[in-house]
mmCIF file of C-alpha atoms and ligand atoms in Angstrom:
data_model
loop_
_atom_site.group_PDB
_atom_site.id
_atom_site.type_symbol
_atom_site.label_atom_id
_atom_site.label_comp_id
_atom_site.label_asym_id
_atom_site.label_seq_id
_atom_site.Cartn_x
_atom_site.Cartn_y
_atom_site.Cartn_z
ATOM 1 C CA MET A 1 -3.705 -8.392 28.806
ATOM 2 C CA SER A 2 -4.248 -4.714 28.089
ATOM 3 C CA ASN A 3 -7.683 -3.177 28.591
ATOM 4 C CA ASP A 4 -7.020 -1.135 25.483
ATOM 5 C CA PRO A 5 -8.340 -2.983 22.413
ATOM 6 C CA LEU A 6 -5.509 -1.505 20.336
ATOM 7 C CA PHE A 7 -2.955 -3.234 22.538
ATOM 8 C CA ARG A 8 -4.181 -6.806 22.337
ATOM 9 C CA PRO A 9 -2.188 -9.367 20.334
ATOM 10 C CA LEU A 10 -3.240 -10.223 16.792
ATOM 11 C CA LYS A 11 -2.200 -13.028 14.492
ATOM 12 C CA VAL A 12 -1.606 -11.749 10.950
ATOM 13 C CA GLY A 13 -0.791 -14.805 8.868
ATOM 14 C CA ALA A 14 2.633 -16.024 9.900
ATOM 15 C CA VAL A 15 3.324 -13.198 12.358
ATOM 16 C CA GLU A 16 1.974 -12.472 15.803
ATOM 17 C CA LEU A 17 1.529 -8.757 16.512
ATOM 18 C CA SER A 18 1.449 -7.361 20.022
ATOM 19 C CA HIS A 19 -0.603 -4.313 19.099
ATOM 20 C CA ARG A 20 -2.924 -3.169 16.319
ATOM 21 C CA ILE A 21 -1.479 0.163 15.215
ATOM 22 C CA VAL A 22 -0.093 -0.436 11.729
ATOM 23 C CA MET A 23 2.009 1.968 9.684
ATOM 24 C CA ALA A 24 0.226 2.449 6.351
ATOM 25 C CA PRO A 25 2.181 2.375 3.087
ATOM 26 C CA LEU A 26 3.410 5.917 2.398
ATOM 27 C CA THR A 27 5.142 7.136 -0.785
ATOM 28 C CA ARG A 28 8.032 9.411 0.262
ATOM 29 C CA MET A 29 10.221 9.532 -2.910
ATOM 30 C CA ARG A 30 13.601 9.300 -1.266
ATOM 31 C CA ALA A 31 15.327 6.276 -2.869
ATOM 32 C CA ALA A 32 18.996 6.668 -3.799
ATOM 33 C CA GLN A 33 19.809 7.389 -7.433
ATOM 34 C CA PRO A 34 20.612 6.059 -9.897
ATOM 35 C CA GLY A 35 18.776 2.766 -9.533
ATOM 36 C CA ASP A 36 15.849 3.574 -7.138
ATOM 37 C CA ILE A 37 17.750 1.928 -4.297
ATOM 38 C CA PRO A 38 16.711 2.041 -0.596
ATOM 39 C CA HIS A 39 19.596 3.369 1.513
ATOM 40 C CA GLU A 40 20.670 4.249 5.055
ATOM 41 C CA LEU A 41 18.324 7.226 5.394
ATOM 42 C CA ASN A 42 15.356 4.986 4.562
ATOM 43 C CA ALA A 43 16.569 2.379 7.070
ATOM 44 C CA GLU A 44 16.744 5.113 9.745
ATOM 45 C CA TYR A 45 13.190 6.274 8.907
ATOM 46 C CA TYR A 46 11.638 2.816 9.106
ATOM 47 C CA GLY A 47 13.744 1.891 12.148
ATOM 48 C CA GLN A 48 12.448 4.990 13.972
ATOM 49 C CA ARG A 49 8.873 3.849 13.333
ATOM 50 C CA ALA A 50 9.364 0.232 14.343
ATOM 51 C CA SER A 51 8.021 -0.990 17.696
ATOM 52 C CA LYS A 52 8.042 -4.323 19.425
ATOM 53 C CA GLY A 53 5.375 -6.524 17.872
ATOM 54 C CA GLY A 54 4.196 -3.713 15.555
ATOM 55 C CA LEU A 55 3.597 -3.992 11.811
ATOM 56 C CA LEU A 56 4.979 -1.505 9.272
ATOM 57 C CA ILE A 57 4.017 -1.606 5.573
ATOM 58 C CA THR A 58 6.535 -0.008 3.264
ATOM 59 C CA GLU A 59 5.899 2.633 0.659
ATOM 60 C CA ALA A 60 4.760 1.230 -2.710
ATOM 61 C CA THR A 61 7.713 -0.469 -4.404
ATOM 62 C CA ASP A 62 8.206 -1.131 -8.138
ATOM 63 C CA ILE A 63 8.169 -4.815 -9.205
ATOM 64 C CA THR A 64 9.916 -3.941 -12.491
ATOM 65 C CA ALA A 65 11.137 -0.901 -14.410
ATOM 66 C CA GLN A 66 7.804 -0.875 -16.324
ATOM 67 C CA ALA A 67 5.941 -0.705 -12.987
ATOM 68 C CA HIS A 68 7.520 2.690 -12.241
ATOM 69 C CA GLY A 69 5.395 5.808 -12.203
ATOM 70 C CA TYR A 70 6.774 8.395 -9.787
ATOM 71 C CA PRO A 71 10.298 9.801 -9.487
ATOM 72 C CA LEU A 72 12.546 8.496 -6.674
ATOM 73 C CA VAL A 73 10.354 5.625 -5.521
ATOM 74 C CA PRO A 74 12.220 2.371 -4.713
ATOM 75 C CA GLY A 75 12.208 -0.957 -6.509
ATOM 76 C CA ILE A 76 12.561 -4.607 -5.461
ATOM 77 C CA TYR A 77 13.790 -6.129 -8.750
ATOM 78 C CA THR A 78 17.590 -5.553 -8.782
ATOM 79 C CA SER A 79 20.167 -7.068 -6.447
ATOM 80 C CA ALA A 80 21.196 -3.557 -5.289
ATOM 81 C CA GLN A 81 17.597 -2.805 -4.335
ATOM 82 C CA ILE A 82 17.249 -6.130 -2.464
ATOM 83 C CA GLN A 83 20.461 -5.390 -0.608
ATOM 84 C CA GLY A 84 19.312 -1.833 0.165
ATOM 85 C CA TRP A 85 16.046 -3.138 1.652
ATOM 86 C CA ARG A 86 18.046 -5.544 3.831
ATOM 87 C CA ALA A 87 19.256 -2.568 5.900
ATOM 88 C CA VAL A 88 15.625 -1.465 6.309
ATOM 89 C CA THR A 89 14.353 -4.874 7.442
ATOM 90 C CA ASP A 90 17.351 -5.290 9.805
ATOM 91 C CA ALA A 91 16.585 -1.912 11.425
ATOM 92 C CA VAL A 92 12.958 -2.889 11.999
ATOM 93 C CA HIS A 93 13.710 -6.411 13.250
ATOM 94 C CA ALA A 94 16.351 -5.044 15.642
ATOM 95 C CA LYS A 95 13.473 -3.353 17.507
ATOM 96 C CA GLY A 96 11.290 -6.478 17.512
ATOM 97 C CA GLY A 97 8.987 -5.146 14.782
ATOM 98 C CA PHE A 98 7.600 -6.664 11.556
ATOM 99 C CA ILE A 99 7.638 -5.189 8.064
ATOM 100 C CA PHE A 100 5.783 -6.083 4.851
ATOM 101 C CA ASN A 101 6.825 -4.732 1.482
ATOM 102 C CA GLN A 102 4.005 -3.158 -0.578
ATOM 103 C CA ILE A 103 4.590 -4.245 -4.176
ATOM 104 C CA TRP A 104 2.988 -2.411 -7.089
ATOM 105 C CA HIS A 105 2.746 -1.807 -10.787
ATOM 106 C CA VAL A 106 1.349 1.679 -11.547
ATOM 107 C CA GLY A 107 -0.084 0.827 -15.003
ATOM 108 C CA ARG A 108 -1.304 4.029 -16.631
ATOM 109 C CA ILE A 109 -0.284 6.271 -13.697
ATOM 110 C CA SER A 110 3.149 6.829 -15.174
ATOM 111 C CA HIS A 111 4.757 8.899 -17.941
ATOM 112 C CA SER A 112 6.972 7.881 -20.868
ATOM 113 C CA SER A 113 9.847 9.863 -19.266
ATOM 114 C CA MET A 114 9.884 7.218 -16.492
ATOM 115 C CA GLN A 115 9.389 4.124 -18.697
ATOM 116 C CA PRO A 116 12.108 1.873 -20.194
ATOM 117 C CA ASP A 117 13.170 3.241 -23.627
ATOM 118 C CA GLY A 118 10.719 6.124 -23.233
ATOM 119 C CA GLU A 119 7.782 3.851 -24.114
ATOM 120 C CA LEU A 120 4.184 4.661 -23.258
ATOM 121 C CA PRO A 121 2.837 3.449 -19.884
ATOM 122 C CA VAL A 122 0.776 0.255 -20.066
ATOM 123 C CA ALA A 123 -2.814 -0.345 -18.943
ATOM 124 C CA PRO A 124 -5.763 -2.714 -19.392
ATOM 125 C CA SER A 125 -7.125 -0.426 -22.132
ATOM 126 C CA ALA A 126 -5.854 2.607 -24.042
ATOM 127 C CA ILE A 127 -7.754 5.052 -21.819
ATOM 128 C CA PRO A 128 -5.835 7.843 -20.076
ATOM 129 C CA ALA A 129 -6.657 8.898 -16.536
ATOM 130 C CA SER A 130 -8.095 12.398 -16.596
ATOM 131 C CA GLY A 131 -5.955 15.178 -15.202
ATOM 132 C CA ASN A 132 -2.226 15.618 -14.830
ATOM 133 C CA HIS A 133 0.759 13.565 -13.748
ATOM 134 C CA MET A 134 4.413 14.291 -13.129
ATOM 135 C CA THR A 135 7.384 13.505 -15.329
ATOM 136 C CA ALA A 136 10.716 12.076 -14.198
ATOM 137 C CA SER A 137 11.818 15.666 -13.478
ATOM 138 C CA PHE A 138 8.684 16.603 -11.511
ATOM 139 C CA GLU A 139 7.114 18.628 -14.324
ATOM 140 C CA THR A 140 3.312 18.572 -14.451
ATOM 141 C CA VAL A 141 1.870 17.262 -17.736
ATOM 142 C CA PRO A 142 -1.486 15.754 -18.827
ATOM 143 C CA PHE A 143 -1.667 11.967 -18.581
ATOM 144 C CA GLU A 144 -0.600 10.216 -21.816
ATOM 145 C CA THR A 145 -2.868 7.646 -23.481
ATOM 146 C CA PRO A 146 -1.427 4.307 -22.311
ATOM 147 C CA ARG A 147 -0.796 1.246 -24.460
ATOM 148 C CA ALA A 148 -3.266 -1.606 -23.851
ATOM 149 C CA LEU A 149 -1.424 -4.711 -22.698
ATOM 150 C CA GLU A 150 -1.634 -7.773 -24.931
ATOM 151 C CA THR A 151 -3.100 -10.891 -23.269
ATOM 152 C CA PHE A 152 0.202 -12.697 -23.486
ATOM 153 C CA GLU A 153 1.957 -9.952 -21.509
ATOM 154 C CA LEU A 154 -0.216 -10.539 -18.442
ATOM 155 C CA ALA A 155 1.472 -13.832 -17.541
ATOM 156 C CA ASP A 156 4.752 -11.907 -17.314
ATOM 157 C CA ILE A 157 3.213 -9.334 -15.007
ATOM 158 C CA VAL A 158 1.898 -12.082 -12.746
ATOM 159 C CA ALA A 159 5.374 -13.655 -12.728
ATOM 160 C CA ASP A 160 6.942 -10.252 -11.990
ATOM 161 C CA PHE A 161 4.746 -9.821 -8.918
ATOM 162 C CA ALA A 162 5.622 -13.318 -7.719
ATOM 163 C CA GLN A 163 9.328 -12.694 -8.269
ATOM 164 C CA ALA A 164 9.033 -9.423 -6.330
ATOM 165 C CA ALA A 165 7.511 -11.376 -3.452
ATOM 166 C CA VAL A 166 10.467 -13.793 -3.488
ATOM 167 C CA ASN A 167 12.886 -10.850 -3.652
ATOM 168 C CA ALA A 168 11.147 -9.207 -0.701
ATOM 169 C CA CYS A 169 11.629 -12.376 1.361
ATOM 170 C CA GLU A 170 15.272 -12.423 0.322
ATOM 171 C CA ALA A 171 15.548 -8.811 1.554
ATOM 172 C CA GLY A 172 14.269 -9.953 4.952
ATOM 173 C CA PHE A 173 10.641 -8.773 4.762
ATOM 174 C CA ASP A 174 8.075 -10.694 6.805
ATOM 175 C CA GLY A 175 5.706 -10.653 3.828
ATOM 176 C CA VAL A 176 4.314 -8.570 0.999
ATOM 177 C CA GLU A 177 1.227 -6.420 0.490
ATOM 178 C CA ILE A 178 -0.067 -6.551 -3.067
ATOM 179 C CA HIS A 179 -1.194 -3.053 -4.038
ATOM 180 C CA GLY A 180 -4.665 -3.548 -5.510
ATOM 181 C CA ALA A 181 -5.860 -0.040 -4.599
ATOM 182 C CA ASN A 182 -5.875 3.626 -5.578
ATOM 183 C CA GLY A 183 -6.127 3.351 -9.360
ATOM 184 C CA TYR A 184 -2.879 1.496 -10.086
ATOM 185 C CA LEU A 185 -2.582 -1.456 -12.485
ATOM 186 C CA LEU A 186 -4.502 -4.123 -10.564
ATOM 187 C CA ASP A 187 -7.268 -1.666 -9.662
ATOM 188 C CA GLN A 188 -7.360 -0.471 -13.312
ATOM 189 C CA PHE A 189 -8.201 -4.075 -14.276
ATOM 190 C CA LEU A 190 -10.889 -4.351 -11.601
ATOM 191 C CA ARG A 191 -12.942 -1.342 -12.653
ATOM 192 C CA THR A 192 -15.103 -0.765 -15.680
ATOM 193 C CA GLY A 193 -13.968 2.858 -16.183
ATOM 194 C CA SER A 194 -10.417 1.753 -17.047
ATOM 195 C CA ASN A 195 -10.980 -1.825 -18.285
ATOM 196 C CA LYS A 196 -12.778 -2.245 -21.625
ATOM 197 C CA ARG A 197 -11.024 -5.484 -22.570
ATOM 198 C CA THR A 198 -12.723 -8.219 -24.559
ATOM 199 C CA ASP A 199 -10.376 -11.068 -23.546
ATOM 200 C CA ARG A 200 -10.693 -13.105 -20.336
ATOM 201 C CA TYR A 201 -9.317 -10.168 -18.311
ATOM 202 C CA GLY A 202 -12.220 -7.831 -19.158
ATOM 203 C CA GLY A 203 -15.987 -7.751 -19.203
ATOM 204 C CA SER A 204 -17.502 -9.678 -16.297
ATOM 205 C CA ILE A 205 -16.539 -9.107 -12.671
ATOM 206 C CA GLU A 206 -14.821 -12.525 -12.662
ATOM 207 C CA ASN A 207 -12.758 -11.543 -15.664
ATOM 208 C CA ARG A 208 -11.779 -8.142 -14.296
ATOM 209 C CA ALA A 209 -10.711 -9.703 -10.985
ATOM 210 C CA ARG A 210 -8.671 -12.399 -12.728
ATOM 211 C CA LEU A 211 -5.337 -10.538 -12.853
ATOM 212 C CA LEU A 212 -5.412 -9.603 -9.148
ATOM 213 C CA LEU A 213 -6.339 -13.149 -8.133
ATOM 214 C CA GLU A 214 -3.661 -14.669 -10.391
ATOM 215 C CA VAL A 215 -1.099 -12.352 -8.805
ATOM 216 C CA VAL A 216 -2.252 -13.394 -5.293
ATOM 217 C CA ASP A 217 -2.106 -17.083 -6.238
ATOM 218 C CA ALA A 218 1.348 -16.807 -7.818
ATOM 219 C CA ALA A 219 2.805 -14.867 -4.898
ATOM 220 C CA SER A 220 1.194 -17.276 -2.393
ATOM 221 C CA LYS A 221 2.654 -20.231 -4.237
ATOM 222 C CA ARG A 222 6.145 -18.781 -3.997
ATOM 223 C CA ILE A 223 6.185 -17.404 -0.433
ATOM 224 C CA GLY A 224 3.081 -18.840 1.298
ATOM 225 C CA ALA A 225 -0.377 -17.276 1.509
ATOM 226 C CA ASP A 226 0.277 -16.511 5.181
ATOM 227 C CA ARG A 227 2.892 -13.960 4.076
ATOM 228 C CA VAL A 228 0.640 -12.210 1.523
ATOM 229 C CA GLY A 229 -1.676 -9.256 2.212
ATOM 230 C CA VAL A 230 -3.823 -7.307 -0.276
ATOM 231 C CA ARG A 231 -4.806 -3.650 -0.210
ATOM 232 C CA LEU A 232 -8.045 -2.519 -1.870
ATOM 233 C CA SER A 233 -9.831 0.838 -2.092
ATOM 234 C CA PRO A 234 -13.535 -0.006 -2.579
ATOM 235 C CA TRP A 235 -15.449 2.833 -4.285
ATOM 236 C CA GLY A 236 -12.344 5.019 -4.127
ATOM 237 C CA GLY A 237 -12.114 7.636 -6.888
ATOM 238 C CA PHE A 238 -8.386 8.509 -6.651
ATOM 239 C CA ASN A 239 -6.568 8.410 -9.997
ATOM 240 C CA ASP A 240 -9.832 8.733 -11.910
ATOM 241 C CA MET A 241 -11.336 5.387 -10.933
ATOM 242 C CA HIS A 242 -14.955 4.586 -11.853
ATOM 243 C CA ASP A 243 -16.946 1.400 -11.707
ATOM 244 C CA ASP A 244 -20.451 0.371 -12.698
ATOM 245 C CA ASP A 245 -20.962 -2.518 -10.293
ATOM 246 C CA GLY A 246 -21.359 -0.884 -6.861
ATOM 247 C CA SER A 247 -20.737 -3.431 -4.111
ATOM 248 C CA LEU A 248 -20.855 -6.514 -6.291
ATOM 249 C CA LEU A 249 -17.299 -6.193 -7.553
ATOM 250 C CA TRP A 250 -15.868 -5.799 -4.022
ATOM 251 C CA GLU A 251 -17.987 -8.623 -2.617
ATOM 252 C CA TYR A 252 -16.707 -10.983 -5.305
ATOM 253 C CA VAL A 253 -13.060 -9.961 -4.897
ATOM 254 C CA ILE A 254 -13.114 -10.147 -1.094
ATOM 255 C CA THR A 255 -14.928 -13.501 -1.092
ATOM 256 C CA GLU A 256 -12.274 -14.873 -3.474
ATOM 257 C CA LEU A 257 -9.438 -13.469 -1.337
ATOM 258 C CA ASP A 258 -11.000 -15.069 1.708
ATOM 259 C CA LYS A 259 -10.890 -18.511 0.037
ATOM 260 C CA ARG A 260 -7.174 -18.133 -0.464
ATOM 261 C CA GLY A 261 -6.302 -17.862 3.231
ATOM 262 C CA ILE A 262 -4.076 -14.818 2.837
ATOM 263 C CA ALA A 263 -2.571 -13.089 5.886
ATOM 264 C CA TYR A 264 -4.670 -9.955 5.750
ATOM 265 C CA LEU A 265 -6.989 -7.706 3.813
ATOM 266 C CA HIS A 266 -6.267 -3.983 4.040
ATOM 267 C CA VAL A 267 -9.153 -1.731 3.028
ATOM 268 C CA ILE A 268 -9.097 2.047 2.539
ATOM 269 C CA GLU A 269 -12.280 3.831 3.646
ATOM 270 C CA PRO A 270 -13.633 5.963 0.793
ATOM 271 C CA ARG A 271 -14.581 8.719 3.270
ATOM 272 C CA ALA A 272 -10.988 9.951 3.524
ATOM 273 C CA ASP A 273 -9.105 12.151 0.989
ATOM 274 C CA PHE A 274 -5.429 11.583 1.607
ATOM 275 C CA THR A 275 -4.452 14.332 -0.833
ATOM 276 C CA SER A 276 -5.925 17.061 1.379
ATOM 277 C CA ASP A 277 -5.482 18.037 5.015
ATOM 278 C CA THR A 278 -8.504 20.325 5.027
ATOM 279 C CA ALA A 279 -11.219 18.241 3.350
ATOM 280 C CA PRO A 280 -13.482 16.845 6.095
ATOM 281 C CA LEU A 281 -14.231 13.119 6.153
ATOM 282 C CA ASP A 282 -17.165 12.444 3.792
ATOM 283 C CA ALA A 283 -20.004 11.471 6.114
ATOM 284 C CA ASP A 284 -22.078 10.160 3.183
ATOM 285 C CA ALA A 285 -19.404 7.765 1.899
ATOM 286 C CA PRO A 286 -20.159 4.047 2.264
ATOM 287 C CA ASP A 287 -18.418 2.309 5.188
ATOM 288 C CA ALA A 288 -16.092 -0.286 3.661
ATOM 289 C CA ALA A 289 -15.143 -2.010 6.938
ATOM 290 C CA SER A 290 -18.803 -2.458 7.972
ATOM 291 C CA SER A 291 -19.682 -3.668 4.448
ATOM 292 C CA PHE A 292 -16.958 -6.246 4.013
ATOM 293 C CA ARG A 293 -15.538 -7.338 7.360
ATOM 294 C CA ALA A 294 -17.861 -10.338 7.551
ATOM 295 C CA LEU A 295 -16.707 -11.662 4.149
ATOM 296 C CA PHE A 296 -13.093 -12.134 5.193
ATOM 297 C CA ARG A 297 -11.852 -14.489 7.919
ATOM 298 C CA GLY A 298 -8.200 -13.375 8.041
ATOM 299 C CA ALA A 299 -6.919 -10.233 9.711
ATOM 300 C CA PHE A 300 -8.829 -7.140 8.507
ATOM 301 C CA ILE A 301 -6.910 -3.843 8.498
ATOM 302 C CA SER A 302 -8.864 -0.615 8.019
ATOM 303 C CA ALA A 303 -7.299 2.692 6.928
ATOM 304 C CA GLY A 304 -8.535 6.172 6.182
ATOM 305 C CA GLY A 305 -8.624 9.235 8.402
ATOM 306 C CA TYR A 306 -8.446 7.466 11.770
ATOM 307 C CA LEU A 307 -7.523 9.173 15.020
ATOM 308 C CA PRO A 308 -6.611 7.168 18.151
ATOM 309 C CA ASP A 309 -10.142 7.297 19.544
ATOM 310 C CA THR A 310 -11.911 6.322 16.333
ATOM 311 C CA ALA A 311 -9.355 3.554 15.810
ATOM 312 C CA ARG A 312 -9.957 2.208 19.295
ATOM 313 C CA ALA A 313 -13.718 2.292 18.742
ATOM 314 C CA ALA A 314 -13.466 0.516 15.353
ATOM 315 C CA VAL A 315 -11.428 -2.342 16.898
ATOM 316 C CA ALA A 316 -13.661 -2.496 19.998
ATOM 317 C CA GLU A 317 -16.767 -2.814 17.777
ATOM 318 C CA GLY A 318 -15.118 -5.560 15.708
ATOM 319 C CA LYS A 319 -15.272 -3.457 12.502
ATOM 320 C CA ALA A 320 -11.577 -4.132 12.007
ATOM 321 C CA ASP A 321 -8.780 -6.096 13.679
ATOM 322 C CA ALA A 322 -6.127 -3.446 13.200
ATOM 323 C CA ILE A 323 -5.964 0.172 12.028
ATOM 324 C CA ALA A 324 -3.424 1.607 9.614
ATOM 325 C CA PHE A 325 -2.278 5.209 10.188
ATOM 326 C CA GLY A 326 -0.586 7.188 7.450
ATOM 327 C CA ARG A 327 -0.073 10.877 8.085
ATOM 328 C CA PRO A 328 0.096 10.528 11.908
ATOM 329 C CA PHE A 329 2.938 7.999 11.463
ATOM 330 C CA ILE A 330 4.910 10.435 9.279
ATOM 331 C CA SER A 331 5.061 13.038 12.046
ATOM 332 C CA ASN A 332 5.029 10.653 15.044
ATOM 333 C CA PRO A 333 7.739 8.013 14.745
ATOM 334 C CA ASP A 334 6.664 6.635 18.145
ATOM 335 C CA LEU A 335 2.954 6.672 17.300
ATOM 336 C CA PRO A 336 2.057 3.360 19.067
ATOM 337 C CA GLU A 337 3.666 4.602 22.297
ATOM 338 C CA ARG A 338 1.916 7.969 22.043
ATOM 339 C CA VAL A 339 -1.419 6.288 21.494
ATOM 340 C CA ARG A 340 -0.758 3.932 24.398
ATOM 341 C CA VAL A 341 -0.066 6.736 26.892
ATOM 342 C CA GLY A 342 -2.489 9.252 25.334
ATOM 343 C CA ALA A 343 0.293 11.725 24.460
ATOM 344 C CA LYS A 344 -0.284 14.669 22.135
ATOM 345 C CA LEU A 345 0.462 14.000 18.460
ATOM 346 C CA THR A 346 2.850 16.175 16.422
ATOM 347 C CA ALA A 347 1.245 17.723 13.323
ATOM 348 C CA HIS A 348 2.651 16.805 9.906
ATOM 349 C CA ASP A 349 4.022 19.146 7.269
ATOM 350 C CA ARG A 350 2.737 18.152 3.805
ATOM 351 C CA SER A 351 5.430 20.242 2.026
ATOM 352 C CA THR A 352 8.070 17.627 2.954
ATOM 353 C CA PHE A 353 6.039 14.495 2.114
ATOM 354 C CA TYR A 354 7.546 13.812 -1.317
ATOM 355 C CA GLY A 355 11.240 14.023 -2.149
ATOM 356 C CA GLY A 356 14.056 15.709 -0.248
ATOM 357 C CA GLY A 357 16.230 14.390 2.564
ATOM 358 C CA ARG A 358 16.021 14.257 6.338
ATOM 359 C CA GLU A 359 13.735 17.229 6.789
ATOM 360 C CA GLY A 360 10.198 16.084 7.441
ATOM 361 C CA TYR A 361 11.427 12.476 7.203
ATOM 362 C CA THR A 362 13.739 11.449 10.047
ATOM 363 C CA ASP A 363 13.649 14.675 12.124
ATOM 364 C CA TYR A 364 10.219 14.393 13.780
ATOM 365 C CA PRO A 365 10.567 14.159 17.589
ATOM 366 C CA THR A 366 9.857 11.195 19.797
ATOM 367 C CA LEU A 367 8.581 11.438 23.384
ATOM 368 C CA PRO A 368 11.372 11.852 25.934
ATOM 369 C CA GLN A 369 12.495 8.393 27.021
ATOM 370 C CA PRO A 370 11.745 7.529 30.655
ATOM 371 C CA VAL A 371 14.893 7.831 32.753
ATOM 372 C CA GLU A 372 16.009 4.554 34.311
ATOM 373 C CA ALA A 373 16.055 4.688 38.117
HETATM 374 C C1 LIG B 1 0.454 9.530 -3.084
HETATM 375 C C2 LIG B 1 1.446 9.915 -3.948
HETATM 376 C C3 LIG B 1 2.073 8.969 -4.722
HETATM 377 C C4 LIG B 1 1.704 7.653 -4.654
HETATM 378 C C5 LIG B 1 -1.096 5.432 -3.538
HETATM 379 C C6 LIG B 1 1.220 4.877 -3.725
HETATM 380 O O1 LIG B 1 -1.956 6.224 -3.801
HETATM 381 C C7 LIG B 1 0.318 5.819 -3.699
HETATM 382 C C8 LIG B 1 0.692 7.245 -3.790
HETATM 383 C C9 LIG B 1 0.078 8.201 -3.018
HETATM 384 O O2 LIG B 1 -1.332 4.264 -3.167
#
């Protein structure tokens, strides 16, 4: 067994990883149009980042047309999309890797130009996020006031998530990650700033957590809890998130997730600002991994501004079982190997993160391959 804590095996639900360097979900806006369909270029990108026994989590993927909130992001609700993802999962499995599909509904973080029939985005309550969003054609506009979902519509959203999980398995994914983070629909239900409902999905912590937990239960029933992960962003403020309950909300949600025996919990540290490359890590932010690790018995993945050394230390201390890297995985397709040998990392170029083709996507270099004797 390796002396390096990052290179020890780890069971994550139904899969057995051989190392603990996970590729974080990363929106890249490069699905084929029309139809938001994953294609060969995406398969090449994920295939480049696959490693034997390593786990990749895909970019956030629409569960329905209503779930859509950014141009050019992929879906997992049409047969063409499922077929497109098949090339991605094949490319990853060919290298002995594993891949989970992150499934999302953006809720109010959308714009009517991207919604079916030009309707308003939907949300727990008719409260817009502050600030601006993009339209289907990448124009910047203020957020629209969303339409509050009726109670009867929530059962459909739960069923849509569960169907997306089934579709993901049909596409060859090893499991799904339910996106409960970063101010999208499930997070909008969790937090008091965006959820003012008076039905059983609003008010108390139990009520606000109900939609997320129903989604987890429905997906688990269809594909098995050992193929379901959940991502949360405790205390995170991205997309205008606010909450009045401090730690209590997160303690309740994580305790409930623990009872369900899901494959993993993936937690974003609030110290990191993934929209900036210059903002330093916030030393005063609470430490989510230290706060919640003990509440969850499955695999615990921590994300947010890690470097190889801080990742190694976090795993060695038992703060997390595995570490998800975002930006370093964009610019280092062979990140696990570079971390293993201590090689220098290539810097990323933020200007090519979203949209476009190969540039900044599949053209980052790998280490020279050792020559066979
Ligand atoms: C950056 C840009 C667009 C989407 C998230 C899926 O925040 C995202 C996202 C991030 O989780």
